[in-house]
């Protein structure tokens, strides 16, 4: 090789090294802003959960045949409490609601032993949920007491139902619950065995670790990570689902496309027909759906990673729903969601979130203006849903203790090149490997989160198998969290 070629090869090598070094320069950490004056809900009932598990073990030894009369008696007692709560139009502070919560949880222990009575337990929860949603119309949702009470009864009750389901054979898990058949005059069609109406809101849960992070990442940890608005054509009956995805922004999906995108659960919510605005205009939900459909088809709307509900130029999934209804003076999320924990705020800020008082999909379940019409679960993945939640809960404990979202630093230059390629594709209306609005560092941190979650999940599933072998039943959620802590530590995290 001649001296000239060596010289140019050396120059090229130095240029590559220089470019690589420049691309290695980390981004400036995001400014999170002042810490929240709010605080996350904490059950703080570890001893109570342990006592329920102990009772479950004892009742398993007794056997279901001996418990039938006791369950019938407890069910009647629960019905009486529900009647009492409704008769007095209980306020959030009413002691009768404490009795209702306690009676429902403790009945769940017996149902877990006798899963053949699961349908009766689900019926009791549906009755309780419809009543509490009615009562909450009269509550001050700006108060912490009312918010906590709604969460304890609605989220807590649904979790108790699922704990009982997970002790049964997979075939006993109720895939579809038809709850309150709220009347509607808007066009309708069928999704997954449910008659949905134009303007119905679909909240769902995806199967990715980031879906679990969205579901659990608020002051009231939930089970839903995505919201969408249903439009039914009044001439053809064709269903269109208007939603926002991080990969491509606001889209319009067919029924098949919506269902083919992995979902562990779906809840159908519908505006109450007895609200004043609905009585004046029963077609209001359909008009909202038409506005959302026209908006989505008229121009490209990028995904809103900042979760800024005051700017309609970019929309995240909840905003697709709220902006359509807001334009018709029907505001949803009567109580906005708060994200208060500093560690969680730091993690979400790394993904682009800048607004920590916002609209979380899970919190829409508690909006008193909306009826829960139906809930669908995938029986095969219900346990996966709980496992993903437990792992994310433990990872967020680590975030509170100082764990940061990490990434493979030497991959940053390659990620930035891929991001540039993605930007070019976006200019031509195509979807790139890194979503529009997401930076290269965030993409690598998302990859790290997924890898941490996947590695922890492998270890956790082994621990679950060992638990079942040793105890003869599936670990309830509080045991899942304990096992997830052990698995997370085994995977290399030490801050817990």
mmCIF file with all atom_site columns, N, CA and C in Angstrom, residues 209-218 222 224-226 246 303 307 317 348 360-362 392:
data_model
loop_
_atom_site.group_PDB
_atom_site.id
_atom_site.type_symbol
_atom_site.label_atom_id
_atom_site.label_alt_id
_atom_site.label_comp_id
_atom_site.label_asym_id
_atom_site.label_entity_id
_atom_site.label_seq_id
_atom_site.pdbx_PDB_ins_code
_atom_site.Cartn_x
_atom_site.Cartn_y
_atom_site.Cartn_z
_atom_site.occupancy
_atom_site.B_iso_or_equiv
_atom_site.pdbx_formal_charge
_atom_site.auth_seq_id
_atom_site.auth_comp_id
_atom_site.auth_asym_id
_atom_site.auth_atom_id
_atom_site.pdbx_PDB_model_num
ATOM 1  N N  . UNK A 1 209 ? -43.938 -4.424 27.781 1.00 0.00 ? 209 UNK A N  1
ATOM 2  C CA . UNK A 1 209 ? -43.587 -3.865 29.089 1.00 0.00 ? 209 UNK A CA 1
ATOM 3  C C  . UNK A 1 209 ? -43.958 -2.393 29.226 1.00 0.00 ? 209 UNK A C  1
ATOM 4  N N  . UNK A 1 210 ? -43.830 -1.618 28.125 1.00 0.00 ? 210 UNK A N  1
ATOM 5  C CA . UNK A 1 210 ? -44.204 -0.211 28.203 1.00 0.00 ? 210 UNK A CA 1
ATOM 6  C C  . UNK A 1 210 ? -45.705 -0.052 28.436 1.00 0.00 ? 210 UNK A C  1
ATOM 7  N N  . UNK A 1 211 ? -46.510 -1.024 27.965 1.00 0.00 ? 211 UNK A N  1
ATOM 8  C CA . UNK A 1 211 ? -47.948 -0.978 28.245 1.00 0.00 ? 211 UNK A CA 1
ATOM 9  C C  . UNK A 1 211 ? -48.198 -1.119 29.739 1.00 0.00 ? 211 UNK A C  1
ATOM 10 N N  . UNK A 1 212 ? -47.468 -2.024 30.374 1.00 0.00 ? 212 UNK A N  1
ATOM 11 C CA . UNK A 1 212 ? -47.588 -2.177 31.828 1.00 0.00 ? 212 UNK A CA 1
ATOM 12 C C  . UNK A 1 212 ? -47.122 -0.917 32.547 1.00 0.00 ? 212 UNK A C  1
ATOM 13 N N  . UNK A 1 213 ? -46.069 -0.273 32.019 1.00 0.00 ? 213 UNK A N  1
ATOM 14 C CA . UNK A 1 213 ? -45.564 0.959  32.633 1.00 0.00 ? 213 UNK A CA 1
ATOM 15 C C  . UNK A 1 213 ? -46.617 2.058  32.572 1.00 0.00 ? 213 UNK A C  1
ATOM 16 N N  . UNK A 1 214 ? -47.302 2.195  31.429 1.00 0.00 ? 214 UNK A N  1
ATOM 17 C CA . UNK A 1 214 ? -48.351 3.201  31.298 1.00 0.00 ? 214 UNK A CA 1
ATOM 18 C C  . UNK A 1 214 ? -49.502 2.889  32.259 1.00 0.00 ? 214 UNK A C  1
ATOM 19 N N  . UNK A 1 215 ? -49.891 1.602  32.331 1.00 0.00 ? 215 UNK A N  1
ATOM 20 C CA . UNK A 1 215 ? -51.009 1.211  33.185 1.00 0.00 ? 215 UNK A CA 1
ATOM 21 C C  . UNK A 1 215 ? -50.712 1.455  34.664 1.00 0.00 ? 215 UNK A C  1
ATOM 22 N N  . UNK A 1 216 ? -49.492 1.162  35.081 1.00 0.00 ? 216 UNK A N  1
ATOM 23 C CA . UNK A 1 216 ? -49.147 1.273  36.503 1.00 0.00 ? 216 UNK A CA 1
ATOM 24 C C  . UNK A 1 216 ? -48.590 2.639  36.868 1.00 0.00 ? 216 UNK A C  1
ATOM 25 N N  . UNK A 1 217 ? -48.210 3.423  35.865 1.00 0.00 ? 217 UNK A N  1
ATOM 26 C CA . UNK A 1 217 ? -47.468 4.656  36.112 1.00 0.00 ? 217 UNK A CA 1
ATOM 27 C C  . UNK A 1 217 ? -48.311 5.872  36.403 1.00 0.00 ? 217 UNK A C  1
ATOM 28 N N  . UNK A 1 218 ? -49.090 5.838  37.470 1.00 0.00 ? 218 UNK A N  1
ATOM 29 C CA . UNK A 1 218 ? -49.815 7.029  37.922 1.00 0.00 ? 218 UNK A CA 1
ATOM 30 C C  . UNK A 1 218 ? -50.086 6.878  39.414 1.00 0.00 ? 218 UNK A C  1
ATOM 31 N N  . UNK A 1 222 ? -53.275 1.187  37.546 1.00 0.00 ? 222 UNK A N  1
ATOM 32 C CA . UNK A 1 222 ? -54.424 0.508  36.953 1.00 0.00 ? 222 UNK A CA 1
ATOM 33 C C  . UNK A 1 222 ? -54.042 -0.657 36.075 1.00 0.00 ? 222 UNK A C  1
ATOM 34 N N  . UNK A 1 224 ? -55.034 -0.570 32.499 1.00 0.00 ? 224 UNK A N  1
ATOM 35 C CA . UNK A 1 224 ? -55.272 -0.204 31.102 1.00 0.00 ? 224 UNK A CA 1
ATOM 36 C C  . UNK A 1 224 ? -54.201 0.781  30.628 1.00 0.00 ? 224 UNK A C  1
ATOM 37 N N  . UNK A 1 225 ? -53.778 0.602  29.386 1.00 0.00 ? 225 UNK A N  1
ATOM 38 C CA . UNK A 1 225 ? -52.685 1.412  28.853 1.00 0.00 ? 225 UNK A CA 1
ATOM 39 C C  . UNK A 1 225 ? -53.051 2.170  27.589 1.00 0.00 ? 225 UNK A C  1
ATOM 40 N N  . UNK A 1 226 ? -54.262 1.975  27.077 1.00 0.00 ? 226 UNK A N  1
ATOM 41 C CA . UNK A 1 226 ? -54.603 2.550  25.775 1.00 0.00 ? 226 UNK A CA 1
ATOM 42 C C  . UNK A 1 226 ? -56.077 2.916  25.742 1.00 0.00 ? 226 UNK A C  1
ATOM 43 N N  . UNK A 1 246 ? -47.734 5.277  19.349 1.00 0.00 ? 246 UNK A N  1
ATOM 44 C CA . UNK A 1 246 ? -46.453 5.978  19.430 1.00 0.00 ? 246 UNK A CA 1
ATOM 45 C C  . UNK A 1 246 ? -45.667 5.862  18.126 1.00 0.00 ? 246 UNK A C  1
ATOM 46 N N  . UNK A 1 303 ? -47.855 11.671 17.387 1.00 0.00 ? 303 UNK A N  1
ATOM 47 C CA . UNK A 1 303 ? -48.105 11.236 18.764 1.00 0.00 ? 303 UNK A CA 1
ATOM 48 C C  . UNK A 1 303 ? -47.547 12.266 19.734 1.00 0.00 ? 303 UNK A C  1
ATOM 49 N N  . UNK A 1 307 ? -47.590 14.344 26.532 1.00 0.00 ? 307 UNK A N  1
ATOM 50 C CA . UNK A 1 307 ? -48.872 14.183 27.228 1.00 0.00 ? 307 UNK A CA 1
ATOM 51 C C  . UNK A 1 307 ? -49.433 15.534 27.656 1.00 0.00 ? 307 UNK A C  1
ATOM 52 N N  . UNK A 1 317 ? -53.088 8.814  23.122 1.00 0.00 ? 317 UNK A N  1
ATOM 53 C CA . UNK A 1 317 ? -54.327 8.040  22.949 1.00 0.00 ? 317 UNK A CA 1
ATOM 54 C C  . UNK A 1 317 ? -55.513 8.639  23.697 1.00 0.00 ? 317 UNK A C  1
ATOM 55 N N  . UNK A 1 348 ? -40.526 8.504  33.165 1.00 0.00 ? 348 UNK A N  1
ATOM 56 C CA . UNK A 1 348 ? -41.424 8.933  32.091 1.00 0.00 ? 348 UNK A CA 1
ATOM 57 C C  . UNK A 1 348 ? -40.846 10.128 31.340 1.00 0.00 ? 348 UNK A C  1
ATOM 58 N N  . UNK A 1 360 ? -54.834 9.663  32.121 1.00 0.00 ? 360 UNK A N  1
ATOM 59 C CA . UNK A 1 360 ? -54.387 8.286  32.032 1.00 0.00 ? 360 UNK A CA 1
ATOM 60 C C  . UNK A 1 360 ? -55.552 7.383  31.603 1.00 0.00 ? 360 UNK A C  1
ATOM 61 N N  . UNK A 1 361 ? -55.324 6.436  30.677 1.00 0.00 ? 361 UNK A N  1
ATOM 62 C CA . UNK A 1 361 ? -56.417 5.548  30.244 1.00 0.00 ? 361 UNK A CA 1
ATOM 63 C C  . UNK A 1 361 ? -57.119 4.839  31.402 1.00 0.00 ? 361 UNK A C  1
ATOM 64 N N  . UNK A 1 362 ? -56.342 4.340  32.372 1.00 0.00 ? 362 UNK A N  1
ATOM 65 C CA . UNK A 1 362 ? -56.942 3.579  33.476 1.00 0.00 ? 362 UNK A CA 1
ATOM 66 C C  . UNK A 1 362 ? -57.934 4.404  34.278 1.00 0.00 ? 362 UNK A C  1
ATOM 67 N N  . UNK A 1 392 ? -43.333 -4.467 36.805 1.00 0.00 ? 392 UNK A N  1
ATOM 68 C CA . UNK A 1 392 ? -43.241 -3.014 36.667 1.00 0.00 ? 392 UNK A CA 1
ATOM 69 C C  . UNK A 1 392 ? -43.374 -2.335 38.021 1.00 0.00 ? 392 UNK A C  1
#
